[in-house]
XYZ file of C-alpha atoms in Angstrom:
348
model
C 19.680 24.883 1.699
C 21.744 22.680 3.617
C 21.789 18.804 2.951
C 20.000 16.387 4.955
C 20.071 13.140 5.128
C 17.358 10.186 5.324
C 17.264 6.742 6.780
C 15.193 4.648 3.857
C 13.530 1.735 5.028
C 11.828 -0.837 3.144
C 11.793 -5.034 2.074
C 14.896 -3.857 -0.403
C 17.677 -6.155 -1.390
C 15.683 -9.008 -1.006
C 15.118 -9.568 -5.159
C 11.387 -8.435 -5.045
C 10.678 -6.759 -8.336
C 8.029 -4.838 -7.064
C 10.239 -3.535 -3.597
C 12.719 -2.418 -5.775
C 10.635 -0.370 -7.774
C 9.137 1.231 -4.872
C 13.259 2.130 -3.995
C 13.951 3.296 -7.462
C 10.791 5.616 -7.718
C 11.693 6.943 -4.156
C 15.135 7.605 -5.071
C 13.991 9.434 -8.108
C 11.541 11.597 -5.800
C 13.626 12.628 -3.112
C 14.363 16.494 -3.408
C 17.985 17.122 -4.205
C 19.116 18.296 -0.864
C 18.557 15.132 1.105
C 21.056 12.488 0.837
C 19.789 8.976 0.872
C 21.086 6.452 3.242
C 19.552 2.596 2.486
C 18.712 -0.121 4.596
C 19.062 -3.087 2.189
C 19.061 -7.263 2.924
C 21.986 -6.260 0.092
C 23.868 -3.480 0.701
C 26.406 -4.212 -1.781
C 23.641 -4.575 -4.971
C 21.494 -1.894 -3.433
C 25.098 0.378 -3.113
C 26.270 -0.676 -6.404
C 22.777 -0.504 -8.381
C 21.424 2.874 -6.702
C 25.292 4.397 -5.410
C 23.905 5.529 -2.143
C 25.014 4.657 1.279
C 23.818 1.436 2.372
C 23.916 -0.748 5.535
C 22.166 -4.076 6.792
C 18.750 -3.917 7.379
C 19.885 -6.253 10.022
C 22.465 -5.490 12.091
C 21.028 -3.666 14.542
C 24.093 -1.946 16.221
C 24.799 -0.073 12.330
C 20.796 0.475 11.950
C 20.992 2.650 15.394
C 24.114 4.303 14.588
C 22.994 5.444 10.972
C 19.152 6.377 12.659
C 21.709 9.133 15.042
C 23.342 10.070 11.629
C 20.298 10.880 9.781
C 17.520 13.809 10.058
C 14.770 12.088 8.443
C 13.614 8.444 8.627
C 11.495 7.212 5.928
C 8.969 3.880 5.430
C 9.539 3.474 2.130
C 6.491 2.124 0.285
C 4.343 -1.046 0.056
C 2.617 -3.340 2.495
C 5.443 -3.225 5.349
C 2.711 -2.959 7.761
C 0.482 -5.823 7.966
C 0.609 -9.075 9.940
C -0.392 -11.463 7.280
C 2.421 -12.837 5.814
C 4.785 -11.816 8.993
C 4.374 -11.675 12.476
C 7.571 -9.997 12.605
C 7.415 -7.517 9.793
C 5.710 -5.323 10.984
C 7.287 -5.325 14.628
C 10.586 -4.778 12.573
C 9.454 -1.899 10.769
C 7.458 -0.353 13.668
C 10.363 -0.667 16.169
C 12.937 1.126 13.706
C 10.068 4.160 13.655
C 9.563 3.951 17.455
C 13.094 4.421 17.635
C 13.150 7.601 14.980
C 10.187 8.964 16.835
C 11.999 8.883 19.987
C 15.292 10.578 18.399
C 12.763 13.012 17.087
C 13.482 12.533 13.230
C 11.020 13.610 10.999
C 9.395 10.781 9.734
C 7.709 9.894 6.734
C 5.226 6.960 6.442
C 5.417 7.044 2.148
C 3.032 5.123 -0.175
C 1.412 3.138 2.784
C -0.558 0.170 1.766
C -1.890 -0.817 5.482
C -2.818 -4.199 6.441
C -4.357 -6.358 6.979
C -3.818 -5.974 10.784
C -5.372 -8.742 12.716
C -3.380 -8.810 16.039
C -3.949 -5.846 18.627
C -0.856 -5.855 19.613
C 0.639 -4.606 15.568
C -2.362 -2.512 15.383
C -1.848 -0.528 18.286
C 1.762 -0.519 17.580
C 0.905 0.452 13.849
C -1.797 3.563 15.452
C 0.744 4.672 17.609
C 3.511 5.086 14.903
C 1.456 6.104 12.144
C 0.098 9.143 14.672
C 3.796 10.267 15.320
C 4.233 11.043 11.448
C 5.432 13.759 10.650
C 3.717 13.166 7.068
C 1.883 10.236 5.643
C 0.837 9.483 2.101
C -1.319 6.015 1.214
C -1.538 4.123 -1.709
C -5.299 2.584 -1.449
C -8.418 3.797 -0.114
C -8.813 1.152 2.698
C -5.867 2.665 3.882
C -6.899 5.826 3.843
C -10.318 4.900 5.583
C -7.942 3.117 8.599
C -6.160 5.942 9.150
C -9.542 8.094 8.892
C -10.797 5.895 11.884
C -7.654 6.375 13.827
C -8.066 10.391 12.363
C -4.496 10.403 11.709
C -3.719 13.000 8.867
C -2.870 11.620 5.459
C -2.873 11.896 1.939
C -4.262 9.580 -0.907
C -2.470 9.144 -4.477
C -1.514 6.263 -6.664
C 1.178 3.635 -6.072
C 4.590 5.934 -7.195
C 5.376 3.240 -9.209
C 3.137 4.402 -11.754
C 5.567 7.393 -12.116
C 8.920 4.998 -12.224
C 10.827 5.971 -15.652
C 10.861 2.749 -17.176
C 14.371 1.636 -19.489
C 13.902 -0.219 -23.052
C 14.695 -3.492 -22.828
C 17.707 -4.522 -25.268
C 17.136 -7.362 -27.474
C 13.230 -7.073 -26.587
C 12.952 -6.278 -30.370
C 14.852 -10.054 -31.535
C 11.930 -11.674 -29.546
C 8.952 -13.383 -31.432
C 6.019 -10.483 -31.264
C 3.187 -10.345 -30.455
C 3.975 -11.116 -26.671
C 2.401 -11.941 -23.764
C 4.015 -11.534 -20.142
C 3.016 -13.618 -17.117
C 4.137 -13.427 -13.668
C 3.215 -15.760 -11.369
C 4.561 -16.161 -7.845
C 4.567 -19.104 -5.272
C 1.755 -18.718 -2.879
C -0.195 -21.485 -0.518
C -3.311 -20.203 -3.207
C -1.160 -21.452 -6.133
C -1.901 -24.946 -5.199
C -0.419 -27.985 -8.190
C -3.908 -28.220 -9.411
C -4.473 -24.732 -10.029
C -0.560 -24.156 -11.466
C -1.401 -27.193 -13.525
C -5.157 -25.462 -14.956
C -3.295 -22.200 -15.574
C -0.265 -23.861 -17.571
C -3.071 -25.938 -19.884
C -4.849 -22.534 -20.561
C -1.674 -20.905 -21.323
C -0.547 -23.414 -23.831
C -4.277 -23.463 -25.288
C -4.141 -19.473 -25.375
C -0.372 -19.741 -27.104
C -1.778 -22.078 -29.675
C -4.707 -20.052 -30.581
C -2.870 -16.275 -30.480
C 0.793 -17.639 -31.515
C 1.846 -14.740 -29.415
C 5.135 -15.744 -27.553
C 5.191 -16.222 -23.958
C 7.415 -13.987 -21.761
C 7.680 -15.402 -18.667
C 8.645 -12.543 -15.707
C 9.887 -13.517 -12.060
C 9.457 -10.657 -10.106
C 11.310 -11.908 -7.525
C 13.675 -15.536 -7.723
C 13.118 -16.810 -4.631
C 9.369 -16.983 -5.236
C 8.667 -16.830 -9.122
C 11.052 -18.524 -10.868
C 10.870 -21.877 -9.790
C 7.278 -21.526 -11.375
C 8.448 -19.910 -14.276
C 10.514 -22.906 -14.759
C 7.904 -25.364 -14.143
C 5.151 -23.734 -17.283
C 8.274 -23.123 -19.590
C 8.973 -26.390 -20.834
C 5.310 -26.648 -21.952
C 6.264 -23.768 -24.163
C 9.392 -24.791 -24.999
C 9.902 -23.213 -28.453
C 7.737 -20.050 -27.915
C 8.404 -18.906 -24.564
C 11.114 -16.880 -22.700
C 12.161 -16.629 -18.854
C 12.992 -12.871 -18.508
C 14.840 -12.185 -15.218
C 15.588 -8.166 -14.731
C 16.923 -6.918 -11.791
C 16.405 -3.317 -12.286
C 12.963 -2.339 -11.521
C 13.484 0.410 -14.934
C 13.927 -2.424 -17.075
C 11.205 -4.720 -15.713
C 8.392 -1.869 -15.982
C 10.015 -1.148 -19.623
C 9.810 -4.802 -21.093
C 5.780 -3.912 -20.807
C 6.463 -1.214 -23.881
C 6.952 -4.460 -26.469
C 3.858 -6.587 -24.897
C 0.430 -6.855 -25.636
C -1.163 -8.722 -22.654
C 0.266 -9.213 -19.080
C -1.332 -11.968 -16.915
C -0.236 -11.071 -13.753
C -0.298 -12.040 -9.888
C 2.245 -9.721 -8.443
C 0.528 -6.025 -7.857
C 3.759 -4.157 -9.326
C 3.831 -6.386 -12.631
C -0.091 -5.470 -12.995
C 0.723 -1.468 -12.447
C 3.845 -1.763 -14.600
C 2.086 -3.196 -17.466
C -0.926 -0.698 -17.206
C 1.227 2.431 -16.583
C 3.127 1.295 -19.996
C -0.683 0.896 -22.164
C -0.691 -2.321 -22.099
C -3.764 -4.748 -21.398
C -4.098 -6.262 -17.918
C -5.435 -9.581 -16.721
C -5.001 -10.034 -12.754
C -4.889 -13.059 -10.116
C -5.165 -12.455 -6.966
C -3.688 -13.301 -3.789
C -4.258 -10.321 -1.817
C -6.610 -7.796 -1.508
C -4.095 -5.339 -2.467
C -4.540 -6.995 -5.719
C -8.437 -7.071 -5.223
C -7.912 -2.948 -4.899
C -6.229 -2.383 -7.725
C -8.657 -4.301 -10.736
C -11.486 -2.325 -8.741
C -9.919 0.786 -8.886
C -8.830 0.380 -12.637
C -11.416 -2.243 -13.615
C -8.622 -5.103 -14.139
C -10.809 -7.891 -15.474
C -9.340 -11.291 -13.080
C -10.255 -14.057 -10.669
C -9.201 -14.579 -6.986
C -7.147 -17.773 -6.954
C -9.870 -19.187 -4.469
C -12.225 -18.699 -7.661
C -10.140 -19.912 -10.394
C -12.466 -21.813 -13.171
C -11.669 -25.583 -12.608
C -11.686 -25.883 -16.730
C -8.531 -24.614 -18.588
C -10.923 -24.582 -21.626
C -12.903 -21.391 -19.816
C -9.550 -20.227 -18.440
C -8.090 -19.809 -21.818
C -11.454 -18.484 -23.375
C -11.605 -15.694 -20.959
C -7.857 -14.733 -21.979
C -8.367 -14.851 -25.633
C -11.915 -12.537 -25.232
C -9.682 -9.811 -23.897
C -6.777 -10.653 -25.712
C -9.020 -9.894 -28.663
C -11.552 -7.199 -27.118
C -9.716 -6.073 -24.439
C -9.040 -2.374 -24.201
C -5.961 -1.352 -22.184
C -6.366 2.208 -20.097
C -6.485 5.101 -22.386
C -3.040 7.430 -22.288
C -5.367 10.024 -20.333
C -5.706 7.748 -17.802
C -2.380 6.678 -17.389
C -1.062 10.143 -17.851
C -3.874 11.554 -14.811
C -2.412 8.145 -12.947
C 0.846 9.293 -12.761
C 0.236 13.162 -11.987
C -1.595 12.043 -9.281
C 1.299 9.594 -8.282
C 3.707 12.660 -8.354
C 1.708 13.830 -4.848
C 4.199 10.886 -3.584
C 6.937 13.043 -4.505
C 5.479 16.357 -3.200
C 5.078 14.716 0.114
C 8.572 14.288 0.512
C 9.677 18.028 -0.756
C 7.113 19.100 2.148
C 8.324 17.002 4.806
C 12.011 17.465 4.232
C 12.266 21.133 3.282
């Protein structure tokens, strides 16, 4: 079989733990005649970190002329279309698909999590480019029901992150156990008040488990000024953990007992490793997930005002919690491996 070679196009090189993960697993999954080519907002870290071909996920005139160069275009996981947090995301995205379409690539649309869509113009834009597919796999099942509505072809399995390798984490094992990650992320929900309730509970929680606090920014920009803000409230029994590689983030879960978690990819890390969940949402991505796995968690919007009942509910299923059973997590990430399957289809 000859080699091919595919345009990959996702929110990578921009420090997101959870982006990165979603490039790692699709790297991993690609069959071994196709020959990735990345568009990164890092080409160097994303060249250096992955060794593929990389070029700005920004310059336009190199996007078009490595689009002509490839045989395959690929969306390459997560919530790329949705108008939410970005008018222009999605418009991005789209365009560089409208263009494929038009060179007549195959394209992929891989691990979709759709919307929310709330302007007609991205959703007709999203229809249209969604029904020129050559394949499409989804991640959630209101996905899957918008493209049933549209009756665009598709198929349904678990985020592929729940099939990323994870890597051990060295000097994991010098840390204080038991441990307890938390990943919290910037977010207009967040608000001082509620930062302030969650940082009382967690020092309550600390004091009555003694487990040590590892604290786990997904993604700088966003996380770690937060991180930063709770840790000196833990001073002597807490840790900021920045990883880069996505194999190292989803293995620190190996060596913890409880993650609190806001970011979806730091909730599916954690449960793919057997460890117990506790979620805050943002999103309803977030929302999909604890249904789909029963997650126990609040919405942000519904946080407890009391740190007293915040840090109650943690210790209950710190104590009584059960984390998914490894048949679970083992069925999880067969079914995740349809991801991968997709792509052998498509590109053979």
């Amino acid at each position: 079989m000859g080699t091919m070679r595919a345009l990959l196009s996702g929110y990578y090189g921009k420090g997101n733990g959870g982006d990165e993960a979603l490039l790692a697993t699709l790297l991993q999954m690609l069959p071994s005649h196709v020959t990735p080519v990345v568009l990164s907002g890092n080409p160097k870290e994303t060249r250096d970190r992955y060794n593929v071909e990389t070029h700005n996920r920004m310059a336009m005139l190199p996007v078009q002329q490595a689009l002509r160069s490839c045989d395959a275009f690929i969306w390459g996981g997560g919530s790329l279309i949705q108008d939410v947090t970005s008018t222009i995301s999605p418009l991005y995205y789209g365009g560089l698909m409208t263009l494929a379409q038009t060179m007549n690539l195959k394209t992929i649309a891989w691990a979709q999590g759709i919307g929310p869509l709330v302007r007609p113009q991205t959703r007709w834009l999203a229809k249209r480019n969604f029904a020129g597919c050559t394949k499409i796999s989804v991640r959630d099942r209101a996905s899957a029901a918008l493209l049933s509505d549209w009756q665009i072809p598709h198929i349904i399995a678990p985020d592929p992150v729940w099939a990323l390798q994870g890597k051990s984490v060295p000097g994991l094992a010098d840390l204080p156990a038991p441990r307890v990650a938390v990943t919290l992320r910037s977010h207009p929900q967040l608000t001082p008040t509620r930062l302030a309730n969650l940082t009382k509970a967690l020092v309550d929680f600390q004091t009555a488990t003694q487990a040590f606090i590892l604290l786990l920014p997904f993604q700088k920009s966003e996380d770690l000024g937060i991180a930063q803000a709770i840790q000196p409230h833990l001073a002597d029994v807490s840790k900021i953990l920045c990883l880069e590689d996505p194999q190292l983030l989803k293995g620190v879960y190996r060596g913890v007992e409880m993650a609190i978690g806001m970011r979806l990819h730091s909730l599916i890390m954690a449960a793919a490793e057997g460890c117990r969940c506790f979620a805050l949402s943002y999103d309803p991505k977030v929302n999909r997930l604890m249904e789909d796995l029963a997650i126990p968690g609040w919405d942000l919007d519904n946080l407890p005002d009391d740190a007293n009942i915040i840090s109650k509910t943690w210790l209950e299923h710190y104590a009584n919690g059960e984390p998914l059973l490894s048949a679970q997590i083992q069925s999880l990430i067969d079914r995740a491996l349809t991801h991968r399957d997709l792509l052998s289809e498509a590109l053979s």
